[in-house]
XYZ file of C-alpha atoms in Angstrom:
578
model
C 10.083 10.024 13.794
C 6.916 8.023 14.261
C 3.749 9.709 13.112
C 2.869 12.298 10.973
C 4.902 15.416 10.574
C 3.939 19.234 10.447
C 7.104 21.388 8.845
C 7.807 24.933 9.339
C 10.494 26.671 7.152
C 11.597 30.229 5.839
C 12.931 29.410 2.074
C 14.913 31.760 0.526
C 14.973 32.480 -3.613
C 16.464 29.493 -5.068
C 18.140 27.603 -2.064
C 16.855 24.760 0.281
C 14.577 25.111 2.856
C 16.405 26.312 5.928
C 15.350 23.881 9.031
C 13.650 25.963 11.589
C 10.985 24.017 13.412
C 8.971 20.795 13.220
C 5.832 19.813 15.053
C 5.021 16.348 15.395
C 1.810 14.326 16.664
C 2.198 12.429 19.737
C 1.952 8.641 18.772
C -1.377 7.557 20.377
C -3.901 8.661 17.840
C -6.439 9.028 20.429
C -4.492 12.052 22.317
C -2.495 13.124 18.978
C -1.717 16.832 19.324
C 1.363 18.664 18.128
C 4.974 19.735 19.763
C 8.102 21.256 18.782
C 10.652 18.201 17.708
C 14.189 17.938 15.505
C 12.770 18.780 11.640
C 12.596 16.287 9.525
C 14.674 18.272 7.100
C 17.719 18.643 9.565
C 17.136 14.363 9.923
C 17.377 13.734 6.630
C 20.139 16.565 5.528
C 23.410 13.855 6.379
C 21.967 11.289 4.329
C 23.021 10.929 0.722
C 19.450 10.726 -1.208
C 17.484 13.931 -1.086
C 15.156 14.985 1.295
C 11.187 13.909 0.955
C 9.232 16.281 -0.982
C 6.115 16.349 1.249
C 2.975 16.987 0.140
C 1.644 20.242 1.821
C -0.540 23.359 2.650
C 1.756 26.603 2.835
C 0.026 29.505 4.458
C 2.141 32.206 3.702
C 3.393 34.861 6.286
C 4.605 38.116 5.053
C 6.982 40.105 7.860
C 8.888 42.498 8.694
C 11.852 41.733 10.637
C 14.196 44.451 11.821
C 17.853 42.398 11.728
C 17.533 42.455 8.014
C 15.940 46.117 7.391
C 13.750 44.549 4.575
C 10.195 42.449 3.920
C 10.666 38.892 4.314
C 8.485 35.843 3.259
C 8.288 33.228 5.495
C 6.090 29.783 4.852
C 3.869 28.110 7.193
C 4.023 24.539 5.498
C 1.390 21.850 7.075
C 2.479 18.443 5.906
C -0.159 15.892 5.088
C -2.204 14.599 7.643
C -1.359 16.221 10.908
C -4.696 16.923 12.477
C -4.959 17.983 16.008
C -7.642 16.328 18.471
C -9.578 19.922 18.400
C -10.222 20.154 14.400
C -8.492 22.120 11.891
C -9.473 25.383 14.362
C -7.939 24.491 17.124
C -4.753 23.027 15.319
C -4.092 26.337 13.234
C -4.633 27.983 16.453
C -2.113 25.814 18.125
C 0.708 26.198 14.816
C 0.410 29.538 14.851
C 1.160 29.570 19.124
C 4.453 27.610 17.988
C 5.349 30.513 15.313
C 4.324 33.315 17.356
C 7.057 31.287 20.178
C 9.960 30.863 18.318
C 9.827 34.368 16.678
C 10.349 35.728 20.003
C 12.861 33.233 21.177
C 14.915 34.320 18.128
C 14.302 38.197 19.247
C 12.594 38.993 15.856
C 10.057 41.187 16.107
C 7.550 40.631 12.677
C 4.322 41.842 11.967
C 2.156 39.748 10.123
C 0.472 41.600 7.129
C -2.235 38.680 6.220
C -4.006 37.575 8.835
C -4.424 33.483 8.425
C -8.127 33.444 7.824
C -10.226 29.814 8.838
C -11.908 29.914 5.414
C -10.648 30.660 1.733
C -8.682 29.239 -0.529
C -6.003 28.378 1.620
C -8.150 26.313 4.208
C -9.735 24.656 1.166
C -6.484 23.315 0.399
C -5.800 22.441 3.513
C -8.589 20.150 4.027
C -7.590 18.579 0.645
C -4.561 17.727 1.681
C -5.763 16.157 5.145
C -6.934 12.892 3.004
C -3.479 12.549 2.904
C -2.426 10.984 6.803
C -5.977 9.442 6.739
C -6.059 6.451 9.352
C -5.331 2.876 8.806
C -8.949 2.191 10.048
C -10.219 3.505 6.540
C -9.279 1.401 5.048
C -10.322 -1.815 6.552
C -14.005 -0.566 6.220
C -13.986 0.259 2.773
C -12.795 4.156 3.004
C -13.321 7.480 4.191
C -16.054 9.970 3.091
C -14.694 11.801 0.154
C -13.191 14.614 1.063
C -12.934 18.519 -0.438
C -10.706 18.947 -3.385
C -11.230 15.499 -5.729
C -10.499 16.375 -9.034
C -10.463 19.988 -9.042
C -13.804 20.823 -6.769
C -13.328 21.802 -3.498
C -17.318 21.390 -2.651
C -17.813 17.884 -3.178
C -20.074 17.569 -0.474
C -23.116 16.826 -1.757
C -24.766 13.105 -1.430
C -24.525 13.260 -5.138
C -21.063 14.139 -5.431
C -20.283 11.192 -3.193
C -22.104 8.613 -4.916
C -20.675 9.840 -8.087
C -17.442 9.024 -6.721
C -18.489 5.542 -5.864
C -17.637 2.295 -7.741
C -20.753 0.477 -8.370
C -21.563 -3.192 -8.768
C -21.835 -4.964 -11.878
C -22.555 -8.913 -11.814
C -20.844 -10.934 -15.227
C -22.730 -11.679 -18.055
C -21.707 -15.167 -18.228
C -23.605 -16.783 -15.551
C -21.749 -19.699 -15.431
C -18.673 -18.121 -13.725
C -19.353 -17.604 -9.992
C -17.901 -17.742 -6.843
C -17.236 -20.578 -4.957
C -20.812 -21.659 -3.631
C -22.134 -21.010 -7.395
C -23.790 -17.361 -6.884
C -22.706 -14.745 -9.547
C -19.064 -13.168 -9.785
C -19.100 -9.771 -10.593
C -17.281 -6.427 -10.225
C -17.082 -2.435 -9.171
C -16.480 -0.164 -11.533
C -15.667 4.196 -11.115
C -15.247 5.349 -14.586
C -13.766 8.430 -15.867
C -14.843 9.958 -18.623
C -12.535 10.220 -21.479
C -9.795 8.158 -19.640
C -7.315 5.679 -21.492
C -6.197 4.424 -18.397
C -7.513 1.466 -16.621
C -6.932 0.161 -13.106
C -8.025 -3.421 -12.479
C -7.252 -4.557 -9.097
C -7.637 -8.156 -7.450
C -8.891 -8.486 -3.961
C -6.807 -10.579 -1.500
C -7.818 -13.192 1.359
C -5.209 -16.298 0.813
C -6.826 -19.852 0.097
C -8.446 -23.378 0.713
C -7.284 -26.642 -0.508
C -9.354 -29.133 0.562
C -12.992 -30.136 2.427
C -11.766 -29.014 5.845
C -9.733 -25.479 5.146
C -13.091 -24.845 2.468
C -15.862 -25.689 4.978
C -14.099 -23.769 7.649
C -13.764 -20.433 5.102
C -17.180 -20.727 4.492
C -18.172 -20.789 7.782
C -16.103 -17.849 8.779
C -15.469 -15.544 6.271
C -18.406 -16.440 3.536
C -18.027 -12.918 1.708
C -14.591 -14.362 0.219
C -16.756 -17.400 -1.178
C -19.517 -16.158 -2.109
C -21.673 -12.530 -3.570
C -24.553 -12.664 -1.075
C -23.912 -10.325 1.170
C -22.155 -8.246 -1.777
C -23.073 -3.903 -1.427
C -24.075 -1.923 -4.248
C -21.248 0.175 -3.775
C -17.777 0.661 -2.772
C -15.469 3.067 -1.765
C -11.894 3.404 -3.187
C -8.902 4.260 -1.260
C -5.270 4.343 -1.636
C -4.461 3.831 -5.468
C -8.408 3.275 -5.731
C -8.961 6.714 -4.551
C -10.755 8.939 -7.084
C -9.695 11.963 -4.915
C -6.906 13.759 -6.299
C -5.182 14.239 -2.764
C -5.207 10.441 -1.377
C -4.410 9.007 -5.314
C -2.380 11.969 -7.280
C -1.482 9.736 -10.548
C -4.365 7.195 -10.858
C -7.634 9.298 -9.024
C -8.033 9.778 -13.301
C -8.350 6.399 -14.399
C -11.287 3.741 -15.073
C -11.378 2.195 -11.580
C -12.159 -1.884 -11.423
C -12.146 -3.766 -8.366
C -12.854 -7.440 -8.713
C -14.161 -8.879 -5.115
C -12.262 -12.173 -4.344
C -14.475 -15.174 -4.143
C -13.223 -18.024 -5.524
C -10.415 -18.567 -3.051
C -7.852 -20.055 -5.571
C -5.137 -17.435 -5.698
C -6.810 -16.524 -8.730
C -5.933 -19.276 -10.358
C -8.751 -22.083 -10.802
C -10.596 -23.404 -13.635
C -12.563 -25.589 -12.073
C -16.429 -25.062 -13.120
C -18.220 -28.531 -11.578
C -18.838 -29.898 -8.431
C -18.100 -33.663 -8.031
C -20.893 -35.882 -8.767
C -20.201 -38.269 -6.555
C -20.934 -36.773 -2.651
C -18.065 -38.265 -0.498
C -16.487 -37.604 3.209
C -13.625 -35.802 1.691
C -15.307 -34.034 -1.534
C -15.003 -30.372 -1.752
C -19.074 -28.738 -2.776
C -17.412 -25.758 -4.300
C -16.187 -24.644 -7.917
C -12.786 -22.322 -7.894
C -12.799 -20.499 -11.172
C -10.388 -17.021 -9.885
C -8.630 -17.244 -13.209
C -12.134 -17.646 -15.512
C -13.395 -14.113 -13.319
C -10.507 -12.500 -14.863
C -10.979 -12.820 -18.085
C -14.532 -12.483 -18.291
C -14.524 -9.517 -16.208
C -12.322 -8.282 -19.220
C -14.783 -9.437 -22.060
C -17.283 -7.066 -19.966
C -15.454 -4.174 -20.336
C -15.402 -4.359 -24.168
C -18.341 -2.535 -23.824
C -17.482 0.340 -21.325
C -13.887 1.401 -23.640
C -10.992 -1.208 -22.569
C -10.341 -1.869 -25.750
C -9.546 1.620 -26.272
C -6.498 2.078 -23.434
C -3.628 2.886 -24.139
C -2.789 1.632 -20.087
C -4.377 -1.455 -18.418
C -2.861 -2.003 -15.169
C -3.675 -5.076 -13.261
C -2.936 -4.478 -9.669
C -3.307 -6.484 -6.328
C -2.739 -7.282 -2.752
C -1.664 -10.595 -0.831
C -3.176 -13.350 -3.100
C -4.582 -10.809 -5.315
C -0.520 -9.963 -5.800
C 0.206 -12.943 -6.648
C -3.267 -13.332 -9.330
C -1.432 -10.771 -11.033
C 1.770 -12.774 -11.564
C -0.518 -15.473 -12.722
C -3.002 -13.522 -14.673
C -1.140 -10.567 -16.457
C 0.044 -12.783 -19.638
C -3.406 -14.287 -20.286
C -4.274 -10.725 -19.307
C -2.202 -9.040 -21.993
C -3.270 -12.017 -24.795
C -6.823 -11.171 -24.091
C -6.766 -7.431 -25.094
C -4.597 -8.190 -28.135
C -7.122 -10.747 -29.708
C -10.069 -8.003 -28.905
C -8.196 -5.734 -30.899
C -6.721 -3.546 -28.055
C -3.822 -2.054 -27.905
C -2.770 -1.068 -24.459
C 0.095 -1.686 -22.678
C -0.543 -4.255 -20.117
C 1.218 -3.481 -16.750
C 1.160 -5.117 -13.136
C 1.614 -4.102 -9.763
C 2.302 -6.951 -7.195
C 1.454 -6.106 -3.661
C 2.307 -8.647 -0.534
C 1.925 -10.912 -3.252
C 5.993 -11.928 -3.084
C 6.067 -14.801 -1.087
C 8.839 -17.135 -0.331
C 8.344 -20.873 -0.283
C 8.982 -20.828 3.675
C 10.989 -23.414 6.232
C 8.815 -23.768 8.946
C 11.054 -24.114 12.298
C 9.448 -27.381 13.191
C 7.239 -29.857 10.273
C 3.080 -29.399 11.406
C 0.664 -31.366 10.491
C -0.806 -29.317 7.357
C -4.322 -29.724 8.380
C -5.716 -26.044 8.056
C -4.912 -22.626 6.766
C -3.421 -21.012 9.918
C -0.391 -24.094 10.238
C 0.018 -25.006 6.711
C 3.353 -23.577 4.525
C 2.385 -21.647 1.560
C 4.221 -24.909 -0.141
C 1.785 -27.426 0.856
C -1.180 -25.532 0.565
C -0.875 -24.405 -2.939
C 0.387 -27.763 -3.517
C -3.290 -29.282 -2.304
C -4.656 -26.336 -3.967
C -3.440 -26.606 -7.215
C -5.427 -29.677 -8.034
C -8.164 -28.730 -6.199
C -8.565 -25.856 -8.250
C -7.677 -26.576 -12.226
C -5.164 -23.701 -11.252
C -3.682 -22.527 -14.356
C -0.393 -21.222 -14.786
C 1.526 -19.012 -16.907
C 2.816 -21.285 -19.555
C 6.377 -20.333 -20.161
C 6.928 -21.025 -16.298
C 5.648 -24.199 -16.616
C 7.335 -25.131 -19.415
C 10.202 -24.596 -17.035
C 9.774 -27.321 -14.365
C 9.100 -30.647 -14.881
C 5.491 -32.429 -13.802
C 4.021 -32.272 -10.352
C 6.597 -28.777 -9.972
C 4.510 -26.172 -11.349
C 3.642 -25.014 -7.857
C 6.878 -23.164 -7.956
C 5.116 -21.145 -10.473
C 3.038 -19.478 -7.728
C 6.189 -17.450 -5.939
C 7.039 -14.365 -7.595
C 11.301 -14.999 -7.820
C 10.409 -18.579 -9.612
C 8.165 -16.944 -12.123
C 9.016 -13.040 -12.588
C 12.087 -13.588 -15.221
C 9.372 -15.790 -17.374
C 6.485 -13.051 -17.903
C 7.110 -10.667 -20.594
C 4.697 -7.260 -19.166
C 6.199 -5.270 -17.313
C 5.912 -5.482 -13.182
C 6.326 -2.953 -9.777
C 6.545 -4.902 -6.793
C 5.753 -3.594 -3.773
C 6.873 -5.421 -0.686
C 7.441 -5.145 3.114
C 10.443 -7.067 4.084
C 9.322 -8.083 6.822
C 5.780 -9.505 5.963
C 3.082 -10.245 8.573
C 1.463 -13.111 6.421
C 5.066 -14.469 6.046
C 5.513 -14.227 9.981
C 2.352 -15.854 10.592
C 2.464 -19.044 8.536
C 5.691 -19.691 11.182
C 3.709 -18.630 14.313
C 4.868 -15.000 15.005
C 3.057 -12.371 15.719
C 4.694 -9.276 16.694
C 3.067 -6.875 20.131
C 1.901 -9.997 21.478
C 4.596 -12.517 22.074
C 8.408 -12.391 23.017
C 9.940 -14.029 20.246
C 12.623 -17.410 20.422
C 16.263 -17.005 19.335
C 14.923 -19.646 16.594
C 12.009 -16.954 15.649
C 14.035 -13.896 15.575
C 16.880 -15.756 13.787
C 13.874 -16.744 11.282
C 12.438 -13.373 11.008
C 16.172 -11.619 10.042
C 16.668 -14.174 7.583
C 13.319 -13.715 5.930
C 14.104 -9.804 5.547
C 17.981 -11.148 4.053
C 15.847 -13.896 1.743
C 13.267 -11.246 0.878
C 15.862 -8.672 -0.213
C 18.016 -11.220 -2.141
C 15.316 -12.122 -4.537
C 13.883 -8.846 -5.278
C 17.276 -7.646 -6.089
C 16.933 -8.480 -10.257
C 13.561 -7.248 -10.122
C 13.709 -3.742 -12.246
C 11.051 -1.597 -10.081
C 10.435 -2.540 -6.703
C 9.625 -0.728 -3.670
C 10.586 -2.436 -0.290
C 10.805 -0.933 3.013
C 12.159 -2.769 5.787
C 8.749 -2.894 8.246
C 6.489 -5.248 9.880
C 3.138 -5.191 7.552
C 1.043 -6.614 4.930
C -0.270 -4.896 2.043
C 0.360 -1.133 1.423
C -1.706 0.195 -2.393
C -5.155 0.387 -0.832
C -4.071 1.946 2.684
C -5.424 6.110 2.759
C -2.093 6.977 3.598
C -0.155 4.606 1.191
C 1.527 7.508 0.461
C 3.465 8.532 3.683
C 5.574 5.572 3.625
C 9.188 5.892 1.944
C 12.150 4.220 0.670
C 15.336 6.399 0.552
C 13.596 9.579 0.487
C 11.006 8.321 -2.184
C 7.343 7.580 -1.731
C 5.520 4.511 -3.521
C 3.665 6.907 -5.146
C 6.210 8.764 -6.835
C 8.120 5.762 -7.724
C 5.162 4.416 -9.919
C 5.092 7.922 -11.418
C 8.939 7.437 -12.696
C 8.244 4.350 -13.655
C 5.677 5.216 -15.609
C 8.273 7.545 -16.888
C 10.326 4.883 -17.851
C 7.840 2.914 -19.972
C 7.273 5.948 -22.086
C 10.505 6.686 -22.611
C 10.904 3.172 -23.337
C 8.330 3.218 -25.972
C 9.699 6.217 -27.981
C 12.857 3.967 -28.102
C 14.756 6.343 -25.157
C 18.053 4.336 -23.712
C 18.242 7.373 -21.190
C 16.601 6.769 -18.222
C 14.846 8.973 -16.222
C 17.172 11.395 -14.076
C 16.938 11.635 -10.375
C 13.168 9.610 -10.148
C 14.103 6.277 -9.316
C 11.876 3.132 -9.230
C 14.328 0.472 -7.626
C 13.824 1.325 -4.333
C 14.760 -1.467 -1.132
C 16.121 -0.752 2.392
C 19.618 -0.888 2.664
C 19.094 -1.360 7.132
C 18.190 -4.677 8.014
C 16.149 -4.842 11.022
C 12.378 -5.245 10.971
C 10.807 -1.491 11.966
C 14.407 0.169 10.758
C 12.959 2.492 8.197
C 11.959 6.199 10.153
C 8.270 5.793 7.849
C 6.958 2.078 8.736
C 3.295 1.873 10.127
C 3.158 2.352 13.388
C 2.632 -1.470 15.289
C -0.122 -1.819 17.476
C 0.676 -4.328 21.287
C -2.369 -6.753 20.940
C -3.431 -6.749 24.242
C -3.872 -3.337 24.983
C -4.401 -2.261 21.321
C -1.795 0.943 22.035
C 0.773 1.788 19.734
C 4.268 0.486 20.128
C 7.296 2.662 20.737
C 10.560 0.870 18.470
C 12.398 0.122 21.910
C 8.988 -1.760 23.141
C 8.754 -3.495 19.587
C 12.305 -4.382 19.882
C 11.958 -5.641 23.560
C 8.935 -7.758 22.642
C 11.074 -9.895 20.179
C 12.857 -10.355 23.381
C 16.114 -8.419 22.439
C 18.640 -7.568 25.034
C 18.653 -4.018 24.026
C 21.251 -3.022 26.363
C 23.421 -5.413 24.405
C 22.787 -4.035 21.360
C 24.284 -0.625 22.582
C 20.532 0.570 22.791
C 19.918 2.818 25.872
C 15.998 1.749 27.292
C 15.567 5.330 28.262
C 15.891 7.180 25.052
C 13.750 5.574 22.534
C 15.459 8.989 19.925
C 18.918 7.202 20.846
C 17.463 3.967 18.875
C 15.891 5.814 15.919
C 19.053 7.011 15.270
C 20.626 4.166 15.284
C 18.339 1.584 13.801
C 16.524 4.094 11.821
C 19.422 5.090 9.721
C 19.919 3.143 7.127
C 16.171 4.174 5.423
């Protein structure tokens, strides 16, 4: 079921939700309205992991119905996110049509005793939970406007309130460490007052290696090489959210978000330009790794040392600074006299080492493997890397230190990875894009072996969440928290793990019942999982129905027992595994 979902159920004292109705959006955002469809409850009632928990606004409906001679309680539950092209009028309006509908096609006759009113505390909570199925396009420009509901208010609405909720620049002390073309580093920070918990998350944007790839970066994309252009203020979203709806377990921790500028993989210690002005010299320093840790030394001042949690989070390259970064990282706080427990989250940061279908001249950063441009990189940059793994391979092999299954069993904090199986970054490095291309039997045998490869070496790591889509990144998306693995959301699985490593510290050997953290597909074709972001056909920027993304890889779908005219009849056959 593609989209959000809107639920409707009658529950009755101390069993589970009966399935009555469902109303789902259509899949074009533009036109998305809602209709009756199969509930999600009755789609997930055969399998053998419970049912999601969604996050919701009940109305409740009190009625009389005369087949049981007694007052009844029904629920009108409004699952994140489902907005309706009108507003939130015109939507409640057209819910309350669909109730009204199938309490006559069941011949029940009810009365309704309290009148659904548009304001009040129930529409306050419904707006708060609207952050919830926020689109995509928030956050690629930063984030939504706050919305009602963060932290306990359901009036932040002043320009105030907003700002306050804000993460605002602060450039390093140490002048010395800057971004690539030499101006200052620095970092956004959203505290919260009395907090012990810190969030410290590492911007992604890949690489360059040498003159050419550099030159070219700088050219096109200067903000990840430089701070000019740097605003005063950002907005956080996903697990940067400070609202309580979009970020439920983290909206109450000290907020850092470290803009990426030094294009290193967070790695480089490289503080001088060469002296010597050549065809092939690089006019740039790379010192990712040097950001980190004075970025740290900064925060002496605002409490770190104080937490009793420091998470280091990030996305695509950021994802993999954290692999490289958490030790030094956890070393850090220890000699200032902290005592937190250092944690890391690893988003799209998993890569594999890559076989490209046919060797390319590795001349710039669209055709070059991951390989050969960290590789190049590597020396370019002074990277540093995590000692223990390096101790492991012999000289000139410390690249391998770079990709998370080479260096994971070698770090000694503990990690979540978070990773789509089928990775666009991955895909692109070999020259597929999906919703624009028909693929080659040599592509789509690629692709199905990267989700096999991907699986494989995430299968010793001890949390992981890893659903079997087409994407890249998933923490800082608005709705970050509709997508599931097994029944589970990302978000709760960080909760249980974060479970787990208190239990672990008071010396527990039980784990944590029922709230599992080791979460990866079990079906194993791209798009297979009923949650995965919806994919969007290039050319006419519309969103792709599963048969249509599984025709565009060129599939013969009638071969695969798939029926072209009833897209349901491949949901529930692809879609099942979850």
């Amino acid at each position: 079921m593609a989209g959000q979902t809107c639920y409707l159920f009658s529950p009755a004292s101390g069993v589970q939700p009966q399935c009555v109705i469902s109303l789902s959006p259509d899949l074009a955002p533009a036109q998305r309205r809602c209709w009756e469809t199969a509930s999600i409850w009755c789609h997930y009632k055969d399998r053998s992991a419970p049912p999601p928990q969604p996050k919701v606004h009940t109305t409740r409906l009190t009625a009389h119905c005369p087949h049981t001679s007694q007052q009844t309680a029904g629920w009108l539950t409004v699952s994140q996110g489902c907005i309706s092209q009108g507003g939130p009028a015109e939507f409640a309006m057209k819910i309350l049509y669909h109730v009204i509908f199938l309490l006559l096609l069941g011949g029940i006759s009810c009365q309704n005793k309290n009148n659904a009113k548009p304001s009040g505390k129930s529409s306050k909570r419904a707006g708060s939970q609207a952050g919830d199925g926020a689109h995509d396009d928030d956050a690629a420009d930063g984030g939504r406007e706050p919305g009602a509901g963060g932290r306990g208010s359901s009036h932040q609405t002043t320009s105030s309130s907003k700002a306050a909720d804000e993460m605002k620049l602060h450039f390093l002390k140490n002048t010395q460490v800057t971004c690539n073309d030499g101006t200052a580093a620095g970092f956004y920070l959203k505290e919260f007052k009395g907090s012990k918990r810190w969030l410290i998350f590492l911007e992604g944007g890949w690489c360059c290696y040498n003159k050419d790839t550099c030159d070219s970066r700088y050219k096109n994309t200067p903000r990840l090489m430089s701070s000019t252009d740097w605003p005063q203020t950002r907005k956080g979203t996903g697990i940067l959210s400070p609202q309580t709806e979009e970020n439920p377990h983290w909206y109450n921790a000290n907020i850092v978000f470290i803009p990426y500028c030094t294009s290193d993989v967070w790695s480089g210690s490289k503080t001088t330009k060469p002296k010597e002005k050549g065809k092939d010299s690089v006019d740039y320093t790379f010192m990712g790794s040097l950001v980190i840790r004075e970025v740290i030394k900064d925060l002496t001042t605002k409490g770190i040392k104080q937490a009793k949690v420091v998470m280091l989070a990030g996305t695509s390259a950021g994802g993999t600074g954290v692999l490289l970064n958490i030790e030094k990282v956890s070393s850090q706080l220890e000699q200032l006299g902290g005592e937190a427990q250092v944690r890391g989250l690893v988003d799209s940061g998993w890569f594999l080492e890559g076989r490209q279908q046919k060797v390319l001249e590795c001349s710039d950063g669209v055709s070059c493997s991951p390989v050969d441009a960290i590789k190049k990189g590597l020396r370019l940059w002074s990277g540093n890397i995590p000692e223990k793994c390096r101790q492991q391979y012999k000289r000139g092999e410390e690249w391998q230190c770079f990709f998370g299954h080479k260096v994971y069993s070698s770090l000694t904090p503990p990690l979540f990875v978070v990773q789509w199986l089928f990775d666009e970054e991955q895909l692109r490095v070999e020259n597929i894009y999906i919703g624009g291309q028909t693929l080659s039997d040599q592509q789509w045998t690629y692709m199905q072996n990267l989700g096999r490869e991907l699986k494989n070496s995430l299968k010793d790591v001890t949390a992981v969440f890893a659903p079997s889509c087409l994407s890249h990144t998933l923490i800082t998306k608005s709705n970050w928290m509709d997508f599931q693995v097994k029944g589970t959301s990302l978000s709760r699985a960080l909760q249980c793990w974060d479970k787990s490593l208190q239990e672990a510290n008071k010396n527990s050997k039980t784990p944590v019942k029922g709230c599992p953290f080791h979460l990866i597909d079990n079906c194993h074709w791209p798009q297979c999982n009923p949650t995965c972001p919806a994919l969007i056909d290039q050319a006419s920027q519309q969103e792709l129905t599963l048969l249509q993304v599984l025709a565009s890889m060129g599939l013969d779908l009638q071969k695969l027992g798939l029926d072209p005219r009833r897209d349901g009849h491949a949901i529930s056959i692809v879609g099942s595994g979850g």
